[in-house]
Amino acid sequence: MKAIVPFKVVNVKSRLSTLLTPEERSELARLMLRDITSTLAAAGVDVELLTTQPFEWDGATVIVSEKELNPALNDYLLANDNPVMIVMADIPLITEKNIRDMLASPADLVICPGRGGGTNVQLIRRPDKYHVDYYGASFVDHRRIAEENGLTIEVFDSFNVSSDIDEAGDLIELYIHGKGDAARYLRSITVLDDSKGRVRVVKEESNLRAVRIPGKMTG
Amino acid sequence: MKAIVPFKVVNVKSRLSTLLTPEERSELARLMLRDITSTLAAAGVDVELLTTQPFEWDGATVIVSEKELNPALNDYLLANDNPVMIVMADIPLITEKNIRDMLASPADLVICPGRGGGTNVQLIRRPDKYHVDYYGASFVDHRRIAEENGLTIEVFDSFNVSSDIDEAGDLIELYIHGKGDAARYLRSITVLDDSKGRVRVVKEESNLRAVRIPGKMTG
């Protein structure tokens, strides 16, 4: 089995910019990708990365396409006769067991929802009878495409796989549940704050700013 | 096996008030509770409801306690020698298979995370050696309490069980993935909107308001 992981090389994870600097976002994105590709490899899956510009990654073949995500992935499906997985690069909680459980399913399409209507992993056994349509409520679109093509579907039920780290509010899942390098890095640069009802991941500096007294700063 | 489900009878699901009227919140909360208690019963679990005031519910024993959630639940654990489940009332995606899979685990504590550090279901096989501590990052607290008491732990990995419907932004999960009466009701009073990037559940009336031209309304 092989998996393709789309990865944005520049201005990565821009929606985390409310909390993290560009350097931190870049480092976190690479560590998440490392956690995911290592986990795929441990489960015996060959990893390919799909990027829009040249990039090197230890242990993976890099496929460069200047096309948008959907046409680039659909080109990839057209060129493949064998089953493939499409795995998002921002699901660092995914485990080797998750991948093995998906591989054990006999369904033509094994699809794992992301939050908010998204699709985080698809195992496509019949790439000749399927195409992808990411963005928006892609889970609904993917289910419909599979049904229209007469494919059997298994919805894979996993908190780990459904937890995509996209916005600052998502970091709490990685902070609390993560076991890999991305989680360790996140815990080294942020702290948990449960002072305002919902628990959040914050920068220590933000807390300090909140209690600083302006008049004292120049004194 | 028996399960206790804490349920707020008045001013239910107040954090959904940004989208739903009090009547709609009350109806949705009751349909979610119905879906959950029916699913527990189908899996062979006896259901008890924990409320702060008298309430009747077909198919469940109602336990009234004026205490706060944590002391009320810890009283309940103290009074029980046998294994019990604690199931939140806002996880309508939970399936009979989810419950049977949890029951099949040999761990002393089977714990299913909610989003944002919460705890949505716990199966407690040793109520004499455990106590609960909900609110905040309760998942972290529960894991610690189990470790301090030498209990074995299984973290139950489920998107269905982790999806608690607490804020308006959570309704998308019920709308897209729900199979029960709560989902059918939600779909009858709301629509999906993917016009602003992230997909959301909105009221049709809100959309109409958004395009109304004030000058025309009196004409």
Tab-separated table of C-alpha atoms in Angstrom:
chain	number	residue	atom	x	y	z
A	1	MET	CA	0.000	0.000	0.000
A	2	LYS	CA	1.141	3.524	-0.656
A	3	ALA	CA	-0.033	6.835	0.743
A	4	ILE	CA	0.175	10.325	-0.650
A	5	VAL	CA	0.421	13.210	1.802
A	6	PRO	CA	-0.178	16.731	0.437
A	7	PHE	CA	2.189	19.178	2.141
A	8	LYS	CA	2.400	22.941	1.809
A	9	VAL	CA	6.051	23.974	1.893
A	10	VAL	CA	5.681	27.766	2.253
A	11	ASN	CA	3.507	29.827	4.620
A	12	VAL	CA	2.461	26.617	6.332
A	13	LYS	CA	-0.455	26.458	8.751
A	14	SER	CA	-1.229	30.158	8.358
A	15	ARG	CA	-4.378	29.791	10.492
A	16	LEU	CA	-2.154	29.075	13.495
A	17	SER	CA	-0.673	32.564	13.151
A	18	THR	CA	-2.943	33.899	15.900
A	19	LEU	CA	-0.716	32.023	18.347
A	20	LEU	CA	2.523	30.908	16.666
A	21	THR	CA	5.300	32.736	14.799
A	22	PRO	CA	6.099	31.752	11.188
A	23	GLU	CA	9.185	29.833	12.422
A	24	GLU	CA	7.144	27.957	15.047
A	25	ARG	CA	4.437	27.111	12.516
A	26	SER	CA	7.017	25.811	10.074
A	27	GLU	CA	8.716	23.701	12.754
A	28	LEU	CA	5.410	22.341	14.061
A	29	ALA	CA	4.218	21.485	10.532
A	30	ARG	CA	7.447	19.588	9.794
A	31	LEU	CA	7.282	17.695	13.075
A	32	MET	CA	3.638	16.764	12.432
A	33	LEU	CA	4.632	15.550	8.971
A	34	ARG	CA	7.522	13.589	10.487
A	35	ASP	CA	5.216	11.953	13.059
A	36	ILE	CA	2.706	11.025	10.337
A	37	THR	CA	5.184	9.713	7.766
A	38	SER	CA	7.032	7.685	10.439
A	39	THR	CA	3.735	6.187	11.599
A	40	LEU	CA	2.751	5.295	8.025
A	41	ALA	CA	6.153	3.708	7.432
A	42	ALA	CA	5.878	1.714	10.676
A	43	ALA	CA	2.570	0.320	9.402
A	44	GLY	CA	4.303	-0.787	6.191
A	45	VAL	CA	2.962	1.974	3.959
A	46	ASP	CA	5.154	3.630	1.301
A	47	VAL	CA	4.924	7.401	1.587
A	48	GLU	CA	4.835	9.967	-1.201
A	49	LEU	CA	4.562	13.707	-0.613
A	50	LEU	CA	2.646	16.005	-2.918
A	51	THR	CA	4.018	19.536	-2.957
A	52	THR	CA	3.778	22.585	-5.185
A	53	GLN	CA	7.527	23.119	-5.268
A	54	PRO	CA	10.732	21.072	-4.952
A	55	PHE	CA	11.287	19.705	-1.451
A	56	GLU	CA	13.298	16.925	0.138
A	57	TRP	CA	12.040	14.555	2.771
A	58	ASP	CA	13.874	11.603	4.228
A	59	GLY	CA	11.977	8.380	3.579
A	60	ALA	CA	9.483	9.714	1.050
A	61	THR	CA	9.283	10.294	-2.687
A	62	VAL	CA	8.326	13.887	-3.476
A	63	ILE	CA	5.874	14.565	-6.291
A	64	VAL	CA	5.761	18.178	-7.429
A	65	SER	CA	2.623	19.516	-9.080
A	66	GLU	CA	1.752	23.133	-9.725
A	67	LYS	CA	-1.932	22.261	-9.911
A	68	GLU	CA	-4.465	22.897	-7.159
A	69	LEU	CA	-5.028	20.157	-4.592
A	70	ASN	CA	-8.021	18.447	-6.223
A	71	PRO	CA	-6.725	18.213	-9.817
A	72	ALA	CA	-3.255	17.242	-8.558
A	73	LEU	CA	-4.704	14.381	-6.481
A	74	ASN	CA	-7.051	13.308	-9.268
A	75	ASP	CA	-4.083	13.159	-11.681
A	76	TYR	CA	-2.399	10.933	-9.110
A	77	LEU	CA	-5.436	8.638	-8.861
A	78	LEU	CA	-5.632	8.379	-12.672
A	79	ALA	CA	-1.994	7.250	-12.779
A	80	ASN	CA	-2.566	4.510	-10.181
A	81	ASP	CA	-4.113	1.094	-10.686
A	82	ASN	CA	-3.529	-0.088	-7.144
A	83	PRO	CA	-5.142	1.028	-3.870
A	84	VAL	CA	-3.839	4.286	-2.423
A	85	MET	CA	-4.346	6.270	0.750
A	86	ILE	CA	-4.643	10.044	0.880
A	87	VAL	CA	-3.520	11.307	4.272
A	88	MET	CA	-3.670	14.918	5.445
A	89	ALA	CA	-0.459	16.354	6.903
A	90	ASP	CA	-2.063	17.870	10.016
A	91	ILE	CA	-3.302	14.791	11.893
A	92	PRO	CA	-0.373	14.043	14.215
A	93	LEU	CA	-2.435	11.908	16.609
A	94	ILE	CA	-2.831	9.120	14.025
A	95	THR	CA	-1.433	5.811	15.291
A	96	GLU	CA	0.005	2.730	13.658
A	97	LYS	CA	-3.066	0.825	14.919
A	98	ASN	CA	-5.367	3.338	13.186
A	99	ILE	CA	-3.600	2.693	9.881
A	100	ARG	CA	-3.566	-1.086	10.295
A	101	ASP	CA	-7.283	-1.042	11.189
A	102	MET	CA	-8.054	0.954	8.041
A	103	LEU	CA	-5.976	-1.418	5.920
A	104	ALA	CA	-7.914	-4.374	7.404
A	105	SER	CA	-11.255	-3.022	6.162
A	106	PRO	CA	-12.561	-4.696	2.999
A	107	ALA	CA	-14.519	-1.585	1.877
A	108	ASP	CA	-13.802	0.047	-1.503
A	109	LEU	CA	-13.546	3.384	0.295
A	110	VAL	CA	-12.452	3.728	3.921
A	111	ILE	CA	-13.043	7.349	4.855
A	112	CYS	CA	-12.192	9.097	8.086
A	113	PRO	CA	-13.980	12.373	8.792
A	114	GLY	CA	-12.208	15.484	9.978
A	115	ARG	CA	-13.958	18.028	12.085
A	116	GLY	CA	-16.414	20.394	10.509
A	117	GLY	CA	-17.323	18.225	7.529
A	118	GLY	CA	-13.774	17.581	6.336
A	119	THR	CA	-12.013	14.407	5.219
A	120	ASN	CA	-8.732	13.507	6.931
A	121	VAL	CA	-7.852	10.082	5.506
A	122	GLN	CA	-9.200	8.100	2.580
A	123	LEU	CA	-8.171	4.600	1.601
A	124	ILE	CA	-9.203	4.237	-2.028
A	125	ARG	CA	-9.164	0.662	-3.317
A	126	ARG	CA	-10.557	1.559	-6.737
A	127	PRO	CA	-8.782	4.740	-7.886
A	128	ASP	CA	-10.198	4.095	-11.374
A	129	LYS	CA	-13.733	4.568	-10.023
A	130	TYR	CA	-13.234	7.544	-7.747
A	131	HIS	CA	-12.158	11.150	-7.635
A	132	VAL	CA	-11.650	13.558	-4.768
A	133	ASP	CA	-13.285	16.894	-4.017
A	134	TYR	CA	-11.647	18.547	-0.992
A	135	TYR	CA	-12.643	21.865	0.626
A	136	GLY	CA	-16.012	22.692	2.188
A	137	ALA	CA	-18.075	19.758	3.404
A	138	SER	CA	-15.816	17.306	1.573
A	139	PHE	CA	-16.962	14.332	3.647
A	140	VAL	CA	-20.460	14.723	2.184
A	141	ASP	CA	-19.067	15.089	-1.340
A	142	HIS	CA	-16.772	12.068	-0.996
A	143	ARG	CA	-19.562	9.863	0.311
A	144	ARG	CA	-21.754	10.938	-2.612
A	145	ILE	CA	-18.994	10.309	-5.190
A	146	ALA	CA	-18.429	6.815	-3.787
A	147	GLU	CA	-22.174	6.054	-3.827
A	148	GLU	CA	-22.560	7.319	-7.389
A	149	ASN	CA	-19.778	4.975	-8.469
A	150	GLY	CA	-21.233	1.957	-6.672
A	151	LEU	CA	-18.367	1.700	-4.170
A	152	THR	CA	-18.789	0.180	-0.712
A	153	ILE	CA	-17.966	2.637	2.089
A	154	GLU	CA	-16.681	2.295	5.626
A	155	VAL	CA	-16.669	5.403	7.792
A	156	PHE	CA	-13.650	4.994	10.066
A	157	ASP	CA	-14.507	6.189	13.566
A	158	SER	CA	-11.417	7.692	15.219
A	159	PHE	CA	-10.837	10.702	17.447
A	160	ASN	CA	-7.121	10.516	16.643
A	161	VAL	CA	-7.597	10.660	12.888
A	162	SER	CA	-10.419	13.212	13.040
A	163	SER	CA	-8.327	15.705	15.026
A	164	ASP	CA	-6.753	17.970	12.420
A	165	ILE	CA	-4.579	20.759	13.745
A	166	ASP	CA	-5.706	23.706	11.692
A	167	GLU	CA	-6.532	26.611	14.011
A	168	ALA	CA	-5.118	27.680	17.379
A	169	GLY	CA	-8.163	26.164	19.112
A	170	ASP	CA	-7.198	22.729	17.719
A	171	LEU	CA	-3.773	22.726	19.412
A	172	ILE	CA	-5.336	21.616	22.696
A	173	GLU	CA	-5.862	18.118	21.233
A	174	LEU	CA	-2.194	17.802	20.270
A	175	TYR	CA	-1.058	19.244	23.604
A	176	ILE	CA	-3.160	16.826	25.702
A	177	HIS	CA	-3.272	13.667	23.574
A	178	GLY	CA	-0.113	13.822	21.447
A	179	LYS	CA	2.666	11.268	21.950
A	180	GLY	CA	5.102	12.260	19.190
A	181	ASP	CA	7.701	14.934	18.484
A	182	ALA	CA	5.126	17.531	17.376
A	183	ALA	CA	3.370	17.293	20.754
A	184	ARG	CA	6.652	17.515	22.652
A	185	TYR	CA	7.620	20.602	20.663
A	186	LEU	CA	4.212	22.230	21.221
A	187	ARG	CA	4.456	21.607	24.970
A	188	SER	CA	7.908	23.233	24.959
A	189	ILE	CA	6.633	26.521	23.506
A	190	THR	CA	3.118	26.809	25.007
A	191	VAL	CA	1.197	26.196	28.231
A	192	LEU	CA	-2.342	25.052	29.050
A	193	ASP	CA	-4.717	27.744	30.255
A	194	ASP	CA	-8.059	26.798	31.785
A	195	SER	CA	-8.745	30.137	33.419
A	196	LYS	CA	-11.535	31.124	30.997
A	197	GLY	CA	-13.919	28.158	30.946
A	198	ARG	CA	-12.777	26.283	27.849
A	199	VAL	CA	-9.220	25.006	28.087
A	200	ARG	CA	-6.821	26.587	25.593
A	201	VAL	CA	-3.186	26.452	24.572
A	202	VAL	CA	-1.501	29.841	25.068
A	203	LYS	CA	1.957	31.368	24.972
A	204	GLU	CA	3.459	32.064	28.365
A	205	GLU	CA	4.337	35.538	27.091
A	206	SER	CA	0.677	36.288	26.454
A	207	ASN	CA	-0.103	35.630	30.092
A	208	LEU	CA	2.747	37.862	31.161
A	209	ARG	CA	1.516	40.617	28.886
A	210	ALA	CA	-1.904	40.309	30.442
A	211	VAL	CA	-0.596	41.103	33.914
A	212	ARG	CA	2.025	43.675	32.963
A	213	ILE	CA	1.478	47.169	34.302
A	214	PRO	CA	2.399	49.707	31.581
A	215	GLY	CA	3.638	52.365	34.024
A	216	LYS	CA	6.188	49.940	35.437
A	217	MET	CA	7.662	48.935	32.092
A	218	THR	CA	9.778	52.025	31.634
A	219	GLY	CA	10.718	52.306	35.330
B	1	MET	CA	-23.782	-2.910	33.408
B	2	LYS	CA	-25.460	0.347	34.252
B	3	ALA	CA	-24.846	3.879	33.061
B	4	ILE	CA	-25.593	7.206	34.652
B	5	VAL	CA	-26.316	10.168	32.371
B	6	PRO	CA	-26.276	13.641	33.950
B	7	PHE	CA	-29.014	15.778	32.379
B	8	LYS	CA	-29.821	19.437	32.921
B	9	VAL	CA	-33.593	19.884	32.884
B	10	VAL	CA	-33.832	23.698	32.749
B	11	ASN	CA	-32.035	26.215	30.505
B	12	VAL	CA	-30.492	23.298	28.621
B	13	LYS	CA	-27.608	23.769	26.205
B	14	SER	CA	-27.425	27.511	26.819
B	15	ARG	CA	-24.273	27.771	24.687
B	16	LEU	CA	-26.372	26.881	21.652
B	17	SER	CA	-28.390	30.076	22.181
B	18	THR	CA	-26.371	31.904	19.538
B	19	LEU	CA	-28.277	29.837	16.965
B	20	LEU	CA	-31.282	28.128	18.551
B	21	THR	CA	-34.316	29.388	20.501
B	22	PRO	CA	-34.943	28.072	24.052
B	23	GLU	CA	-37.672	25.762	22.696
B	24	GLU	CA	-35.379	24.390	19.976
B	25	ARG	CA	-32.551	23.834	22.476
B	26	SER	CA	-34.893	22.008	24.813
B	27	GLU	CA	-36.243	19.814	22.010
B	28	LEU	CA	-32.764	19.068	20.645
B	29	ALA	CA	-31.431	18.221	24.124
B	30	ARG	CA	-34.307	15.792	24.737
B	31	LEU	CA	-33.861	14.139	21.337
B	32	MET	CA	-30.102	13.767	21.943
B	33	LEU	CA	-30.868	12.214	25.331
B	34	ARG	CA	-33.428	9.913	23.700
B	35	ASP	CA	-30.901	8.807	21.037
B	36	ILE	CA	-28.263	8.135	23.707
B	37	THR	CA	-30.483	6.300	26.191
B	38	SER	CA	-32.001	4.166	23.400
B	39	THR	CA	-28.507	3.271	22.170
B	40	LEU	CA	-27.364	2.344	25.691
B	41	ALA	CA	-30.477	0.209	26.181
B	42	ALA	CA	-29.903	-1.518	22.818
B	43	ALA	CA	-26.398	-2.440	24.030
B	44	GLY	CA	-27.917	-4.014	27.154
B	45	VAL	CA	-27.017	-1.195	29.549
B	46	ASP	CA	-29.452	-0.072	32.296
B	47	VAL	CA	-29.830	3.702	32.225
B	48	GLU	CA	-30.130	6.085	35.162
B	49	LEU	CA	-30.475	9.841	34.797
B	50	LEU	CA	-28.924	12.284	37.245
B	51	THR	CA	-30.859	15.543	37.484
B	52	THR	CA	-31.087	18.459	39.888
B	53	GLN	CA	-34.889	18.378	39.986
B	54	PRO	CA	-37.722	15.865	39.530
B	55	PHE	CA	-38.061	14.651	35.950
B	56	GLU	CA	-39.613	11.673	34.194
B	57	TRP	CA	-37.997	9.678	31.428
B	58	ASP	CA	-39.351	6.580	29.792
B	59	GLY	CA	-36.966	3.655	30.270
B	60	ALA	CA	-34.690	5.225	32.877
B	61	THR	CA	-34.578	5.606	36.644
B	62	VAL	CA	-34.188	9.263	37.632
B	63	ILE	CA	-31.868	10.161	40.518
B	64	VAL	CA	-32.331	13.678	41.848
B	65	SER	CA	-29.447	15.397	43.588
B	66	GLU	CA	-29.171	19.064	44.454
B	67	LYS	CA	-25.384	18.778	44.598
B	68	GLU	CA	-23.005	19.968	41.901
B	69	LEU	CA	-22.022	17.500	39.182
B	70	ASN	CA	-18.780	16.194	40.735
B	71	PRO	CA	-20.012	15.559	44.307
B	72	ALA	CA	-23.285	14.123	42.961
B	73	LEU	CA	-21.411	11.665	40.738
B	74	ASN	CA	-18.908	10.803	43.469
B	75	ASP	CA	-21.805	10.042	45.847
B	76	TYR	CA	-23.119	7.728	43.145
B	77	LEU	CA	-19.747	5.963	42.780
B	78	LEU	CA	-19.501	5.528	46.568
B	79	ALA	CA	-22.909	3.830	46.591
B	80	ASN	CA	-21.917	1.374	43.834
B	81	ASP	CA	-19.849	-1.773	44.157
B	82	ASN	CA	-20.240	-2.834	40.543
B	83	PRO	CA	-18.839	-1.283	37.355
B	84	VAL	CA	-20.652	1.807	36.082
B	85	MET	CA	-20.485	4.017	33.032
B	86	ILE	CA	-20.805	7.788	33.133
B	87	VAL	CA	-22.128	9.053	29.807
B	88	MET	CA	-22.560	12.708	28.865
B	89	ALA	CA	-25.966	13.698	27.471
B	90	ASP	CA	-24.644	15.638	24.461
B	91	ILE	CA	-22.930	12.907	22.412
B	92	PRO	CA	-25.725	11.837	20.036
B	93	LEU	CA	-23.348	10.192	17.525
B	94	ILE	CA	-22.502	7.355	19.945
B	95	THR	CA	-23.365	3.939	18.484
B	96	GLU	CA	-24.288	0.579	19.932
B	97	LYS	CA	-20.967	-0.733	18.568
B	98	ASN	CA	-19.080	2.012	20.455
B	99	ILE	CA	-20.702	0.908	23.710
B	100	ARG	CA	-20.138	-2.808	23.083
B	101	ASP	CA	-16.471	-2.107	22.197
B	102	MET	CA	-16.003	-0.206	25.470
B	103	LEU	CA	-17.676	-2.996	27.436
B	104	ALA	CA	-15.307	-5.499	25.792
B	105	SER	CA	-12.216	-3.713	27.136
B	106	PRO	CA	-10.634	-5.336	30.206
B	107	ALA	CA	-9.199	-2.034	31.507
B	108	ASP	CA	-10.143	-0.726	34.964
B	109	LEU	CA	-10.947	2.620	33.360
B	110	VAL	CA	-12.104	2.999	29.755
B	111	ILE	CA	-12.109	6.714	29.034
B	112	CYS	CA	-13.230	8.489	25.905
B	113	PRO	CA	-11.992	12.048	25.417
B	114	GLY	CA	-14.241	14.891	24.402
B	115	ARG	CA	-12.927	17.808	22.442
B	116	GLY	CA	-10.877	20.430	24.174
B	117	GLY	CA	-9.627	18.258	27.022
B	118	GLY	CA	-13.019	17.003	28.166
B	119	THR	CA	-14.247	13.519	29.086
B	120	ASN	CA	-17.354	12.207	27.318
B	121	VAL	CA	-17.665	8.615	28.529
B	122	GLN	CA	-15.991	6.702	31.343
B	123	LEU	CA	-16.450	3.036	32.110
B	124	ILE	CA	-15.360	2.625	35.717
B	125	ARG	CA	-14.833	-0.956	36.796
B	126	ARG	CA	-13.576	-0.060	40.282
B	127	PRO	CA	-15.832	2.714	41.600
B	128	ASP	CA	-14.308	2.115	45.055
B	129	LYS	CA	-10.896	3.212	43.742
B	130	TYR	CA	-11.884	6.200	41.646
B	131	HIS	CA	-13.519	9.598	41.728
B	132	VAL	CA	-14.422	12.056	39.011
B	133	ASP	CA	-13.349	15.644	38.444
B	134	TYR	CA	-15.252	17.183	35.527
B	135	TYR	CA	-14.809	20.704	34.087
B	136	GLY	CA	-11.611	22.158	32.621
B	137	ALA	CA	-9.103	19.648	31.228
B	138	SER	CA	-10.945	16.784	32.909
B	139	PHE	CA	-9.340	14.150	30.677
B	140	VAL	CA	-5.943	15.008	32.163
B	141	ASP	CA	-7.360	14.936	35.708
B	142	HIS	CA	-9.148	11.615	35.181
B	143	ARG	CA	-6.046	9.963	33.753
B	144	ARG	CA	-4.047	11.199	36.748
B	145	ILE	CA	-6.648	10.001	39.278
B	146	ALA	CA	-6.659	6.542	37.670
B	147	GLU	CA	-2.842	6.387	37.692
B	148	GLU	CA	-2.641	7.503	41.313
B	149	ASN	CA	-5.004	4.685	42.241
B	150	GLY	CA	-3.096	2.047	40.276
B	151	LEU	CA	-5.879	1.478	37.746
B	152	THR	CA	-5.251	0.249	34.202
B	153	ILE	CA	-6.469	2.698	31.553
B	154	GLU	CA	-7.707	2.357	27.989
B	155	VAL	CA	-8.230	5.544	26.012
B	156	PHE	CA	-11.147	4.789	23.704
B	157	ASP	CA	-10.506	6.313	20.274
B	158	SER	CA	-13.803	7.392	18.706
B	159	PHE	CA	-14.871	10.397	16.646
B	160	ASN	CA	-18.515	9.574	17.438
B	161	VAL	CA	-18.043	9.570	21.189
B	162	SER	CA	-15.651	12.546	21.196
B	163	SER	CA	-18.132	14.796	19.357
B	164	ASP	CA	-20.024	16.624	22.089
B	165	ILE	CA	-22.626	19.111	20.919
B	166	ASP	CA	-21.991	22.064	23.135
B	167	GLU	CA	-21.637	25.198	21.008
B	168	ALA	CA	-23.230	26.222	17.705
B	169	GLY	CA	-19.998	25.304	15.897
B	170	ASP	CA	-20.386	21.699	17.071
B	171	LEU	CA	-23.774	21.239	15.368
B	172	ILE	CA	-22.066	20.584	12.033
B	173	GLU	CA	-20.988	17.139	13.297
B	174	LEU	CA	-24.547	16.180	14.220
B	175	TYR	CA	-25.906	17.613	10.972
B	176	ILE	CA	-23.462	15.689	8.754
B	177	HIS	CA	-22.841	12.464	10.680
B	178	GLY	CA	-25.973	11.985	12.809
B	179	LYS	CA	-28.312	9.058	12.128
B	180	GLY	CA	-30.862	9.484	14.938
B	181	ASP	CA	-33.848	11.667	15.779
B	182	ALA	CA	-31.718	14.574	17.051
B	183	ALA	CA	-29.964	14.818	13.676
B	184	ARG	CA	-33.249	14.615	11.781
B	185	TYR	CA	-34.681	17.402	13.946
B	186	LEU	CA	-31.586	19.577	13.494
B	187	ARG	CA	-31.744	19.145	9.726
B	188	SER	CA	-35.416	20.202	9.792
B	189	ILE	CA	-34.663	23.563	11.444
B	190	THR	CA	-31.248	24.489	9.985
B	191	VAL	CA	-29.272	24.372	6.745
B	192	LEU	CA	-25.596	23.866	5.869
B	193	ASP	CA	-23.688	26.978	4.837
B	194	ASP	CA	-20.264	26.669	3.259
B	195	SER	CA	-20.126	30.162	1.825
B	196	LYS	CA	-17.518	31.451	4.310
B	197	GLY	CA	-14.704	28.908	4.218
B	198	ARG	CA	-15.501	26.684	7.184
B	199	VAL	CA	-18.809	24.862	6.857
B	200	ARG	CA	-21.416	25.891	9.414
B	201	VAL	CA	-24.983	25.112	10.419
B	202	VAL	CA	-27.184	28.213	10.126
B	203	LYS	CA	-30.850	29.154	10.308
B	204	GLU	CA	-32.462	29.812	6.963
B	205	GLU	CA	-33.905	32.985	8.452
B	206	SER	CA	-30.408	34.291	9.181
B	207	ASN	CA	-29.548	34.019	5.518
B	208	LEU	CA	-32.727	35.811	4.559
B	209	ARG	CA	-31.967	38.577	7.024
B	210	ALA	CA	-28.535	38.924	5.536
B	211	VAL	CA	-29.899	39.735	2.073
B	212	ARG	CA	-32.906	41.814	3.101
B	213	ILE	CA	-32.886	45.405	1.954
B	214	PRO	CA	-34.202	47.614	4.778
B	215	GLY	CA	-35.802	50.215	2.478
B	216	LYS	CA	-37.941	47.529	0.850
B	217	MET	CA	-39.296	46.089	4.089
B	218	THR	CA	-41.895	48.772	4.663
B	219	GLY	CA	-42.771	49.212	0.995
